[in-house]
Coordinates of C-alpha atoms in Angstrom, one line a residue:
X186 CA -4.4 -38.5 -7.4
X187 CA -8.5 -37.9 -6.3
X188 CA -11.0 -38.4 -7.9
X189 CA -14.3 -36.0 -8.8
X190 CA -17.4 -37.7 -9.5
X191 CA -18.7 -34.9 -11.9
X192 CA -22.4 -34.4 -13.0
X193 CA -24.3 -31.6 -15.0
X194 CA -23.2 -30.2 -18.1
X195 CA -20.8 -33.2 -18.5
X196 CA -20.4 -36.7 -16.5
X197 CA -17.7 -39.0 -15.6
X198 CA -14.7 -39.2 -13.1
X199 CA -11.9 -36.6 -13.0
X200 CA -8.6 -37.3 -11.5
X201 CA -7.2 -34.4 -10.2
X202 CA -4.1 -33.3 -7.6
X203 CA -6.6 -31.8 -5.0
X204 CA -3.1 -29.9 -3.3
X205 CA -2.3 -28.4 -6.7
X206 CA -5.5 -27.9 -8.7
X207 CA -7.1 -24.6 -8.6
X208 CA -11.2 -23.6 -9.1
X209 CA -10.1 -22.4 -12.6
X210 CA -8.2 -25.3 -13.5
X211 CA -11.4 -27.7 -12.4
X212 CA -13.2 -25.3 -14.4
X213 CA -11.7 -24.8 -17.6
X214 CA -11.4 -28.8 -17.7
X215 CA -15.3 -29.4 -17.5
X216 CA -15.8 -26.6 -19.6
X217 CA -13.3 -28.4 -22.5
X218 CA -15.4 -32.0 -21.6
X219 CA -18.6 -30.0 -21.8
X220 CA -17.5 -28.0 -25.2
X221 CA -18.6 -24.9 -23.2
X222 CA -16.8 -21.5 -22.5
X223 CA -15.3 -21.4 -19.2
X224 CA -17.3 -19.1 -18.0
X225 CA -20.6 -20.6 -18.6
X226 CA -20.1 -23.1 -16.2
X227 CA -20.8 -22.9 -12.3
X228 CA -19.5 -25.5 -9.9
X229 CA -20.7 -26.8 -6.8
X230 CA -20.1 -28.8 -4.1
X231 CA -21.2 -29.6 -0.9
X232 CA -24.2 -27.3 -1.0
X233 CA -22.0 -24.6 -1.8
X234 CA -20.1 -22.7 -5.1
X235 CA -16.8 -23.4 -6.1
X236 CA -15.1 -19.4 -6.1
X237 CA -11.4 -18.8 -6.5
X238 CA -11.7 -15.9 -4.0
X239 CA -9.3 -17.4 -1.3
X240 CA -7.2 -13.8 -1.6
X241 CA -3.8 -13.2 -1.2
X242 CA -2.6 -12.9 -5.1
X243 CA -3.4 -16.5 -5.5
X244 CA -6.5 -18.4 -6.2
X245 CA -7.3 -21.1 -3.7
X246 CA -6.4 -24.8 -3.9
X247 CA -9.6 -27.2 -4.4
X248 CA -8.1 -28.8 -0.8
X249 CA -8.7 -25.4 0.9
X250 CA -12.2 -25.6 -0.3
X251 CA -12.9 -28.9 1.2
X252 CA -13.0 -30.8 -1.3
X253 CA -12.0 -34.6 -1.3
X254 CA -11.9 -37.7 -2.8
X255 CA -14.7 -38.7 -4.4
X256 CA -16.4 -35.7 -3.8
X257 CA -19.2 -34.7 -6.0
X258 CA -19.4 -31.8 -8.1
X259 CA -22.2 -30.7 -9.8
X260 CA -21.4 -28.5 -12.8
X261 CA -24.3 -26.7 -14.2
X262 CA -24.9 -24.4 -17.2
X263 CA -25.2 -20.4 -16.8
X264 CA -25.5 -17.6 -19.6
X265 CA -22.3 -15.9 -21.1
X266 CA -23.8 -12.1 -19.4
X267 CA -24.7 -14.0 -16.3
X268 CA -21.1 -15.8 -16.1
X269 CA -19.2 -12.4 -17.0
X270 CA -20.8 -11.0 -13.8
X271 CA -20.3 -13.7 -11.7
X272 CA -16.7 -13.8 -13.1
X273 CA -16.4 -10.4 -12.3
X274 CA -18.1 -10.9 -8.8
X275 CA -15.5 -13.3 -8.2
X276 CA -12.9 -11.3 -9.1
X277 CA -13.6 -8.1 -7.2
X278 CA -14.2 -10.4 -4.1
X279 CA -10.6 -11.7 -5.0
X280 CA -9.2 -8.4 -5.4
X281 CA -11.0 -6.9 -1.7
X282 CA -9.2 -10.0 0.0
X283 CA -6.2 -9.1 -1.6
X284 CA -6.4 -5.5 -0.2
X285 CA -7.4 -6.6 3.3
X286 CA -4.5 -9.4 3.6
X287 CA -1.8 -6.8 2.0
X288 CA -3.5 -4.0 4.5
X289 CA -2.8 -6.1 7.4
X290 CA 0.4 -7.5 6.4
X291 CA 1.8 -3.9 6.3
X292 CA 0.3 -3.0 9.2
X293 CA 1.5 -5.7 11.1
X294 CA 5.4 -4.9 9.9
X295 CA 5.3 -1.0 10.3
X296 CA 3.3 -0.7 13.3
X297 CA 5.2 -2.5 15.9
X298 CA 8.7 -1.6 15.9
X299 CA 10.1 -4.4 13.4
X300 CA 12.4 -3.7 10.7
X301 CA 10.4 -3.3 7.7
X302 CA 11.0 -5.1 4.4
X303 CA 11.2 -2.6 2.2
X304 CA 13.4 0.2 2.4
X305 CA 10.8 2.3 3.2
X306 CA 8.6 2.6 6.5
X307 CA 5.0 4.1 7.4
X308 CA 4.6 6.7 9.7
X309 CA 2.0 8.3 11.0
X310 CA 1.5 12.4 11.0
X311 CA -0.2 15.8 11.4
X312 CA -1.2 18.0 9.5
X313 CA 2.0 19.9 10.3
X314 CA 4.3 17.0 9.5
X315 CA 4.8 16.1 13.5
X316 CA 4.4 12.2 14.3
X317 CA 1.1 11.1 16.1
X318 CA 1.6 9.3 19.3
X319 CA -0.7 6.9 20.3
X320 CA -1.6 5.4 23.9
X321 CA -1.2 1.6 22.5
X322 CA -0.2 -0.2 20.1
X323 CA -3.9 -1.7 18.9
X324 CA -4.9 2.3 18.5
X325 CA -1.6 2.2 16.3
X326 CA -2.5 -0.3 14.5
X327 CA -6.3 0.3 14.2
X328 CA -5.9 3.6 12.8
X329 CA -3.0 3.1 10.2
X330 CA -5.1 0.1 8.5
X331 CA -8.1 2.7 8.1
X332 CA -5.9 5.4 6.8
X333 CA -4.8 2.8 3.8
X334 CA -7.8 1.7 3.6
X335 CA -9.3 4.5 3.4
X336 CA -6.9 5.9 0.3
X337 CA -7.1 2.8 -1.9
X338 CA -10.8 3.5 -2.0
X339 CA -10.0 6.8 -3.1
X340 CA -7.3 5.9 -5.5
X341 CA -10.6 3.4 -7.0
X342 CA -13.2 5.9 -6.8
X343 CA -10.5 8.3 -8.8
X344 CA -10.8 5.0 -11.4
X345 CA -14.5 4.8 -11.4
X346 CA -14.6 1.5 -9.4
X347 CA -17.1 2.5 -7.4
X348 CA -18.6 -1.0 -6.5
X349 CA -14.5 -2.0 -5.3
X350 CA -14.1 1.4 -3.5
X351 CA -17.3 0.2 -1.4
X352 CA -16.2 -2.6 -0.1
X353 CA -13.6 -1.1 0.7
X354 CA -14.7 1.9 2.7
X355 CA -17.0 -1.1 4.8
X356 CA -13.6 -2.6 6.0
X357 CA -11.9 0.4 6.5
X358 CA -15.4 2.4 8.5
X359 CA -15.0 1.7 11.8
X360 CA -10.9 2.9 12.1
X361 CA -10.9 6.2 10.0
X362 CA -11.4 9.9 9.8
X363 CA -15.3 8.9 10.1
X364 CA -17.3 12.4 8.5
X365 CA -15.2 12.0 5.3
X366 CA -15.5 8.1 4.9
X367 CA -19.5 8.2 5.7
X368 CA -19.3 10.9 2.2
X369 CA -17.1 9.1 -0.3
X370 CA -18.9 6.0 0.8
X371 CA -22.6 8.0 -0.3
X372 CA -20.5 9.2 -3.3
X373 CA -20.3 5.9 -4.5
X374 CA -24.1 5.4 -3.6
X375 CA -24.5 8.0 -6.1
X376 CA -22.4 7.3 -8.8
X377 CA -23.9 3.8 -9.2
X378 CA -27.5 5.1 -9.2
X379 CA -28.0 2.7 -5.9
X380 CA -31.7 4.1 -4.6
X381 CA -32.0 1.3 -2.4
X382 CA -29.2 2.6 -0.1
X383 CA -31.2 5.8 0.2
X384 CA -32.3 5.6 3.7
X385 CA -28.9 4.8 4.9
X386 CA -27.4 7.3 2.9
X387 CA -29.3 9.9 4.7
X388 CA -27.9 8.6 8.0
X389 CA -24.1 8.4 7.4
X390 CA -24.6 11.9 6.0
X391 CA -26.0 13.1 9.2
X392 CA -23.3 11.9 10.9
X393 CA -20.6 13.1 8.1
X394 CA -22.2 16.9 8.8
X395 CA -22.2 16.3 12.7
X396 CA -18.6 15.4 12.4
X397 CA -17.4 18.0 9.6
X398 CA -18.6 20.6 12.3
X399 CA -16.6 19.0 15.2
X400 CA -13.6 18.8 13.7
X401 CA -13.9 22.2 11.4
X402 CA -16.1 24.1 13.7
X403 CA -19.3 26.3 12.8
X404 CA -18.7 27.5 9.9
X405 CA -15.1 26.3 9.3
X406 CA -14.2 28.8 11.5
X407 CA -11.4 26.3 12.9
X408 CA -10.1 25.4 9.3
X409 CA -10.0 29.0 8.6
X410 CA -8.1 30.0 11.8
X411 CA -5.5 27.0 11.6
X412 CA -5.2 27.2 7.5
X413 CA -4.4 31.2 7.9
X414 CA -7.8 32.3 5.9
X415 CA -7.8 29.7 3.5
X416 CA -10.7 27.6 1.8
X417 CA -9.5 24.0 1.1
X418 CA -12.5 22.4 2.6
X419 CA -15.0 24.2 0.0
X420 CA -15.3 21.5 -2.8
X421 CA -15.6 18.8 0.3
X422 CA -18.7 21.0 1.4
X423 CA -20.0 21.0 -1.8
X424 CA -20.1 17.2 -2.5
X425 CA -21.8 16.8 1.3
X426 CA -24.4 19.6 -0.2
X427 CA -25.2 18.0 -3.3
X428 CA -25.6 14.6 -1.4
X429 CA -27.6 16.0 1.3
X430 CA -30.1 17.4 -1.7
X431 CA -30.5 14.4 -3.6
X432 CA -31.6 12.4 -0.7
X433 CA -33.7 15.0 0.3
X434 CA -35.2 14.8 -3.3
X435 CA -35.8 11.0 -3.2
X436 CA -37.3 11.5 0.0
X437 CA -40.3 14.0 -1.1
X438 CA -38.5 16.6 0.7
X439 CA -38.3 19.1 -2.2
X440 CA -38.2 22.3 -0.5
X441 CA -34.8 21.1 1.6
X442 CA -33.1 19.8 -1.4
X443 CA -33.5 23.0 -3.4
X444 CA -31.7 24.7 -0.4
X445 CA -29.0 22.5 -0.2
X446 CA -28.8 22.8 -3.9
X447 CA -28.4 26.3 -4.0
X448 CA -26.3 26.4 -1.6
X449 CA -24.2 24.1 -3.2
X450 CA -24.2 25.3 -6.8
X451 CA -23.3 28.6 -4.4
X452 CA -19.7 27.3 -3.6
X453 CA -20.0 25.3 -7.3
X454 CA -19.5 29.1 -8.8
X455 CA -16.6 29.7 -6.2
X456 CA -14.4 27.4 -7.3
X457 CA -14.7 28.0 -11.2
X458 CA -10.7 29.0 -11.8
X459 CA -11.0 32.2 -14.1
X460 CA -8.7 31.7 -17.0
X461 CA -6.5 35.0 -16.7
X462 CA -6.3 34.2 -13.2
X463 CA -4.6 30.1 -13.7
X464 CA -2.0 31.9 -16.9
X465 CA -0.7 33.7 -14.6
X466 CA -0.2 31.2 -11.6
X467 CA 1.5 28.7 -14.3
X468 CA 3.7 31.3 -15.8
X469 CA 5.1 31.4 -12.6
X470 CA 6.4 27.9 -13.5
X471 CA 3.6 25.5 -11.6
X472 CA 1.9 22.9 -13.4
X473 CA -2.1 23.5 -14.2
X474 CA -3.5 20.8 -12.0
X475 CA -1.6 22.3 -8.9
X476 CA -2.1 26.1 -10.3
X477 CA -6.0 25.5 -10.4
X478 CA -5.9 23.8 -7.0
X479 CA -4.2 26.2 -5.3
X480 CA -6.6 28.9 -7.1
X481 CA -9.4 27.0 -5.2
X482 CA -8.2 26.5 -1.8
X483 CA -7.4 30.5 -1.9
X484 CA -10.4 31.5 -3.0
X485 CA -8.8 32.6 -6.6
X486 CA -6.4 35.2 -4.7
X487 CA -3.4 35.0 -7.1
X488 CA -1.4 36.2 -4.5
X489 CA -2.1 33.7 -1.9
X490 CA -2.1 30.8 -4.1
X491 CA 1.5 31.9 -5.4
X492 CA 2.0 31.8 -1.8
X493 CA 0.7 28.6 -1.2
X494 CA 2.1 26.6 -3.8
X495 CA 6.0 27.8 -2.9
X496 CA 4.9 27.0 1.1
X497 CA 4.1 23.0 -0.4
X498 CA 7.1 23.2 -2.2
X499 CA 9.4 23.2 0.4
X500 CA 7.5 21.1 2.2
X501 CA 7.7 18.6 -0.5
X502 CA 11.4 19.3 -0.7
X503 CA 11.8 18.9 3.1
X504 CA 9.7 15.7 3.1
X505 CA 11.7 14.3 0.1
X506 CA 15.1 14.8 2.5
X507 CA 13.1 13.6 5.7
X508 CA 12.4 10.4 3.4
X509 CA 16.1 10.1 2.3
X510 CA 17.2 10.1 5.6
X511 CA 14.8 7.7 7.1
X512 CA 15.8 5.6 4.1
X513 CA 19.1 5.4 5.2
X514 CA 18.5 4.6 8.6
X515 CA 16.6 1.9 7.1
X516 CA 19.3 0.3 5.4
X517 CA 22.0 1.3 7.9
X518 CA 19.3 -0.5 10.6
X519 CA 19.9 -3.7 8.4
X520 CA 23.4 -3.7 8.6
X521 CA 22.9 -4.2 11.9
X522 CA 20.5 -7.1 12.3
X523 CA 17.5 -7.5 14.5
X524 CA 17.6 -7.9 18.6
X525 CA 16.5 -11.2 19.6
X526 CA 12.4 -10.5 19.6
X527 CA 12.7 -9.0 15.7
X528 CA 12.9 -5.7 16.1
X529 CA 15.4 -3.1 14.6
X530 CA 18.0 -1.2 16.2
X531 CA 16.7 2.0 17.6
X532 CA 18.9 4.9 15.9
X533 CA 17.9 7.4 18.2
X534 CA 19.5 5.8 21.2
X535 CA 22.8 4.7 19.2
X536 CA 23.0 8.6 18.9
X537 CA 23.1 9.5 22.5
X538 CA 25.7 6.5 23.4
X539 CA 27.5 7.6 20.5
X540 CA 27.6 11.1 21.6
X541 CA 29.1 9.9 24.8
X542 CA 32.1 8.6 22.9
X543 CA 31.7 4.8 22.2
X544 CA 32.2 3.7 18.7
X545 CA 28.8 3.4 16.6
X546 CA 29.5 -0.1 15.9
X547 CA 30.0 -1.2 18.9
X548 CA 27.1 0.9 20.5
X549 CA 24.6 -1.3 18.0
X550 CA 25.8 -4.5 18.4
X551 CA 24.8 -3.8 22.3
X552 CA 21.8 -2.4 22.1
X553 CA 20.8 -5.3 19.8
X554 CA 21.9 -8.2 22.2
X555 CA 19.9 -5.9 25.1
X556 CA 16.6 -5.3 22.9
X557 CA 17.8 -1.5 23.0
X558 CA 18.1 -1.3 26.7
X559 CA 20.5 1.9 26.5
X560 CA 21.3 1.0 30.6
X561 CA 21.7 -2.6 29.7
X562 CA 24.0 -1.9 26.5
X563 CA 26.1 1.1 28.7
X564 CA 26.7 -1.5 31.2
X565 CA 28.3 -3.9 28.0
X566 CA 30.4 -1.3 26.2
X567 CA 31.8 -0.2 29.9
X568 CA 32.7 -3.8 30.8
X569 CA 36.0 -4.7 29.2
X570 CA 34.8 -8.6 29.0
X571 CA 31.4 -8.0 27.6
X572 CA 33.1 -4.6 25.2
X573 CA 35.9 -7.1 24.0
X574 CA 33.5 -10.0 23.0
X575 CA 31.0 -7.4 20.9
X576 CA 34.4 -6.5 19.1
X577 CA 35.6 -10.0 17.9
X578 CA 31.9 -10.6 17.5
X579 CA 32.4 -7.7 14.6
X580 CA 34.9 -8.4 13.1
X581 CA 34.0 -12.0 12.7
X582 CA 30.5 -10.6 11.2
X583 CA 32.7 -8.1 8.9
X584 CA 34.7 -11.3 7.7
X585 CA 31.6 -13.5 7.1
X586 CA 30.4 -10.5 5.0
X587 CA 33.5 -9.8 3.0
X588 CA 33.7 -13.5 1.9
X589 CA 29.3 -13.8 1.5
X590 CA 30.2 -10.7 -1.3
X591 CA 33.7 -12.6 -2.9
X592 CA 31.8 -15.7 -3.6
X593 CA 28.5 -13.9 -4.7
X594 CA 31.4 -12.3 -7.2
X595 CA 32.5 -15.9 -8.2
X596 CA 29.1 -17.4 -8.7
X597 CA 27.9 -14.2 -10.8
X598 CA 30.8 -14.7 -13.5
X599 CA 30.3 -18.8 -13.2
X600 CA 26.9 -18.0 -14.3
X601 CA 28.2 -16.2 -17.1
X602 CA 29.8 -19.5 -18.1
X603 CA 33.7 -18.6 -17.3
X604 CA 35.2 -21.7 -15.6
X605 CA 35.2 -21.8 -11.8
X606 CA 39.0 -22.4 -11.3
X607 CA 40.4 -19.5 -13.5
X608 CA 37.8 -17.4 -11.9
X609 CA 38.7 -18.2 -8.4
X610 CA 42.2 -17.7 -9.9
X611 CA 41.6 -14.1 -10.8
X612 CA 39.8 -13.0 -8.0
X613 CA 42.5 -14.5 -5.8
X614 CA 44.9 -12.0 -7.9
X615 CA 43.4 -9.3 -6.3
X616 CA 40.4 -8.1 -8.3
X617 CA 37.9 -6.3 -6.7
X618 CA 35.9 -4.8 -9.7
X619 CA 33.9 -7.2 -11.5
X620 CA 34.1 -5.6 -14.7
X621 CA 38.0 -5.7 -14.4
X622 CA 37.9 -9.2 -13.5
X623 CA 35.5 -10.3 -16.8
X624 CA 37.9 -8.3 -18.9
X625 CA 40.9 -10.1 -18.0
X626 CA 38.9 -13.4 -18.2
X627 CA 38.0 -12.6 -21.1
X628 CA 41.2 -11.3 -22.7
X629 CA 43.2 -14.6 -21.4
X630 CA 43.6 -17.0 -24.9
X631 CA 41.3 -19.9 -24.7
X632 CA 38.9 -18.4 -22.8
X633 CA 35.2 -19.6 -23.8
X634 CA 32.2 -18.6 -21.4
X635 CA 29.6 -20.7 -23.2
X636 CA 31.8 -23.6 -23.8
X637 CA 32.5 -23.2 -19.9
X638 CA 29.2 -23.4 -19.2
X639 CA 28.5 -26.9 -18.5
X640 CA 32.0 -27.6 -17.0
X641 CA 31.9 -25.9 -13.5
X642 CA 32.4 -27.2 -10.2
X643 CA 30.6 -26.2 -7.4
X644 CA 33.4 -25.4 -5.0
X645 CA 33.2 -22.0 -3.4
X646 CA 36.1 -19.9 -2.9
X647 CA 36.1 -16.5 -1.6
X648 CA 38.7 -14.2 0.0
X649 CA 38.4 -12.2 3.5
X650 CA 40.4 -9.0 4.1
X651 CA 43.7 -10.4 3.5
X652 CA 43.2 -10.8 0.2
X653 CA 44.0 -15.0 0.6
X654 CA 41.4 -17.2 0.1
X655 CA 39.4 -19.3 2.3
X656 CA 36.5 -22.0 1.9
X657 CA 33.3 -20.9 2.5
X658 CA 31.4 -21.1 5.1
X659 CA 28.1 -20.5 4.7
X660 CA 26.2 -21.7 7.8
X661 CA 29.0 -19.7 9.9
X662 CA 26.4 -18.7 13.1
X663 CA 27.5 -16.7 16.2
X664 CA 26.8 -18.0 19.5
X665 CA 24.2 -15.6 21.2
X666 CA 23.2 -14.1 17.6
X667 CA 19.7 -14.8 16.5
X668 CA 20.1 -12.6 13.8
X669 CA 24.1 -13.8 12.2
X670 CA 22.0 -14.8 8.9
X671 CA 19.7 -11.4 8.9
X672 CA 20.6 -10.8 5.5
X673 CA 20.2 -14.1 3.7
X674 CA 16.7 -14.7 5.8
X675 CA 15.1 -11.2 6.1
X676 CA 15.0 -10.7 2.7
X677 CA 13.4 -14.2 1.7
X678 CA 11.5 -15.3 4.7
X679 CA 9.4 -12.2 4.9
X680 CA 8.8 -11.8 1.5
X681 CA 7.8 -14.9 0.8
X682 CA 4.2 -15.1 1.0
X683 CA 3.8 -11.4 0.5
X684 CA 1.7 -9.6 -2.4
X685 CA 3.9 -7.1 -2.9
X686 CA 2.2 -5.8 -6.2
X687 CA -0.8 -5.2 -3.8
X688 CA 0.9 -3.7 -1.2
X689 CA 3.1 -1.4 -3.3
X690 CA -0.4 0.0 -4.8
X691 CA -1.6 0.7 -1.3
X692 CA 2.0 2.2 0.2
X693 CA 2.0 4.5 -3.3
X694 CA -1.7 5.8 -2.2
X695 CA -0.9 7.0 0.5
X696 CA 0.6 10.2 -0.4
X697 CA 1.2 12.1 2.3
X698 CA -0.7 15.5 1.0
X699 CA -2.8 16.9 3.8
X700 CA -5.0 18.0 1.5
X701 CA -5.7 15.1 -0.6
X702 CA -9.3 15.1 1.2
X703 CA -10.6 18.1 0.1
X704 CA -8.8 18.4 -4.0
X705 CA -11.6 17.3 -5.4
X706 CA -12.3 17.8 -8.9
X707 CA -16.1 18.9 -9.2
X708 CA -17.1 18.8 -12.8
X709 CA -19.4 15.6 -12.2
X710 CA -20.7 17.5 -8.8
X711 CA -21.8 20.4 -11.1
X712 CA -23.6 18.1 -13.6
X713 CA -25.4 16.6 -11.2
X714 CA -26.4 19.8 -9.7
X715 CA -27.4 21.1 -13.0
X716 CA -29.8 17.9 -13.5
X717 CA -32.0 18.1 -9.8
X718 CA -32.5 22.1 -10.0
X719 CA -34.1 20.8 -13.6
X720 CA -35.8 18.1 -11.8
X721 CA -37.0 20.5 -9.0
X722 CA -38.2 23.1 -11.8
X723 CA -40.1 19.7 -13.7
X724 CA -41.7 19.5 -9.9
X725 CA -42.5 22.4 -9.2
X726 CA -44.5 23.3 -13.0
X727 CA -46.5 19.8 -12.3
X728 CA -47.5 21.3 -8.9
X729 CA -48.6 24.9 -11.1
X730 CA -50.4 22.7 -13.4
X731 CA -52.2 20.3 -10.8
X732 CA -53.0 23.9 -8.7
X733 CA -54.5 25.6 -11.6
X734 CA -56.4 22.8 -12.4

């Protein structure tokens, strides 16, 4: 145990486990001492403040801090309002390390080659559903941690947490889609009434219009020629427009803001769905929010839109199937383990040894010893030395497996408090269901699960293909195999340590809709339009008024 020599809002020693103890914990235990809320009290030490910001999906250790033994920690006494914020401060900070660290972790699993965790794996693509190649792996890298980036802010700016969807856009500025990042991160600017970022704002909006031209071209002429006619980057011009205006307002520059507002409240009026025109689109069977989108991107053409939303059906469709497959490749690239540097078994090059006439099985097992050298694994499978080895080396795997699932079997129904020895006993009889089994077990006279419960062995039985059983082994390892134990490792190594609530929100973000930049709902955009031309008329009468005067 260490001690804290405490002083402030309470005084005396604290023993604490500096390995275990938490900011919190240290905390809420001068708080009780001091008969104050929690979050009235504010520690420091060592010239600096205690914050349980460390990230990850855990709050830091008071050892991580640097604190020690017989450090000193001041603990002073701050308002309920002022502790809220800083409470909140701290959590936000919390929650943007979080983001980062679950970014990166993801990041580093999909982008190199190495079997992902989950039975999923990120991709990147066009706008036509074709994967991006990249010239290395750091522009790999670099660009799929801004594109997640990049839609977690936009999932928080969807929930209003402007101030979080900030700090993320910061981290995510320099590796993304620049033009629209520079305008969701003025968007925010806006939305929190933040004057003082108006000078900047004026810059990253300059460089958001400089390149919204490059990439659509004057005009939008190249959106219009590559999306056959159609207008999905309207509402995304409209938002730029407003922007533009209300710095141009703050800045004295009245005349250029009513222009840009004009112009703006221009394409406002354009994408105003007419009634009559979204029936009809959802009598057709689609759902309002995707009726009224596709009314906008086709310029409220009934036809078109029609059109448009049975073209993203069977995209979707075709995307849900390219997903199932990859799934399965996933899980069928687990079966087969990991080549000695960690990375999966390429599926594309089992295919063309296959199609050559070697057995799958034996085509992965030597592309996995040879780190999916196809010359390297042609030359194994052709060797009758090398191709008889890789065989026994499979079935020995195949027997490993069959008894790793019979004594899973046994230690499921031992947990259920049957006794081990008439388990093993029915299993041995030739069981394979589990239901079955628990049914005879539980139709045999005498039989007792909780009474069992306490009275179980822990000898491990299980039964390979012959149906006989065998003891266990458990740390069974093949020579040359770095991978023998992928399954009981893979799964608990790597996700130990991960947050996977945090990176499930920032997989589930990233949708996959090419046109998730520009469906913009602009209710909030027309408001705010609707309040500067009032301020520009309120203007423009106290310039009447001083020129008549």
């Amino acid at each position: 145990m260490a001690k804290l020599k405490i002083a402030g809002t309470w005084s005396g020693v604290l023993e604490v486990e500096l390995e275990s103890w938490t900011v919190p914990m240290l905390r809420e235990e001068v708080a009780k001492r001091s008969n104050m809320l929690p979050e009235t009290i504010n520690l420091i030490c060592a010239g600096k403040v205690l914050k349980d910001d460390h990230g990850g999906g855990c709050d830091s250790k008071l050892s991580q801090l640097g604190v020690k033994n017989n450090s000193k920690v001041l603990a002073t006494r701050i308002s309920v309002d002022e502790g809220k914020s800083l409470m909140a401060e701290e959590e936000r900070s919390r929650r943007v390390a979080r983001i980062k660290a679950a970014a990166t972790a993801l990041v580093n699993r999909h982008a190199d080659g190495s079997l992902p965790v989950e039975d999923f794996n990120l991709e990147l693509e066009d706008q036509n559903g074709e994967k991006v190649r990249f010239g290395s792996e750091t522009d790999r890298r670099a660009m799929m941690m801004g594109l997640m980036l990049h839609a977690n802010a936009k999932s928080l700016i969807k929930r209003q947490m402007y101030k979080d969807a900030l700090e993320v856009l910061t981290m995510g500025e320099f590796v993304d889609n620049v033009p629209l990042l520079q305008i969701d991160m003025v968007w925010c600017y806006f939305m929190l009434r933040d004057i003082s970022w108006l000078s900047e704002a004026g810059i990253r909006l300059r460089k958001a219009r400089e390149g919204i031209e490059r990439a659509h071209g004057k005009d939008s002429s190249r959106v219009r020629l590559l999306q056959a006619g159609r207008h999905p980057e309207l509402a995304l011009h409209l938002r730029m427009e407003l922007l533009e205006a209300v710095a141009a307002y703050h800045s004295g520059q009245f005349d250029k803001a009513r222009n840009a507002l004009t112009s703006a409240q221009a394409k406002f009026f354009q994408l105003q769905v007419p009634d009559e025109s979204l029936s009809l689109v959802m009598s057709m069977g689609f759902k309002e929010q995707d009726a009224k989108r596709a009314l906008r991107i086709c310029s409220q053409d009934v036809g078109s839109a029609i059109d448009f939303l049975v073209e993203e059906k069977a995209k979707r469709a075709k995307e849900r199937e390219d997903n199932e497959q990859r799934r399965k490749e996933i899980m069928e690239q687990k079966r087969y383990g990991l080549t000695p540097l960690k990375k999966a078994v390429d599926i594309e090059k089992i295919k063309e040894l296959v199609s050559i006439g070697f057995e799958k099985e034996l085509v992965a097992e030597a592309l996995r010893r040879n780190e999916n050298d196809s010359q390297k694994a042609l030359d194994d499978l052709t060797n009758p030395e090398s191709n008889s080895a890789i065989q026994l080396y499979i079935e020995s795997r195949k027997r490993k497996r069959c008894r790793q699932a019979a004594d899973a079997k046994i230690e499921q129904l031992v947990a259920m408090g049957f006794e081990r020895p008439r388990v093993i006993e029915a299993c041995r009889a030739g069981g394979d269901d589990i239901h079955q089994i628990m049914l005879q077990l539980l139709g045999e006279p005498g039989s007792n699960p909780t009474a069992a419960a306490n009275n179980n062995a822990s000898t491990s039985i299980s039964m390979p293909n012959n149906g006989e059983p065998s003891s266990s082994i458990n740390n069974e390892n093949v020579e040359g195999d770095p991978d023998s134990s992928f399954e009981e490792t893979s799964a608990t190594e790597d996700v130990n340590g991960r947050d996977v609530e945090m990176e499930d929100e920032l997989a589930n973000d990233l949708t996959g809709d090419v046109f998730a930049d520009y469906d913009i709902e602009v209710t909030k955009e027309g408001e705010a339009i609707s309040e500067y031309l009032s301020l520009l008329d309120s203007v423009a009468g106290i310039a009447i008024e001083k020129a008549r005067n």
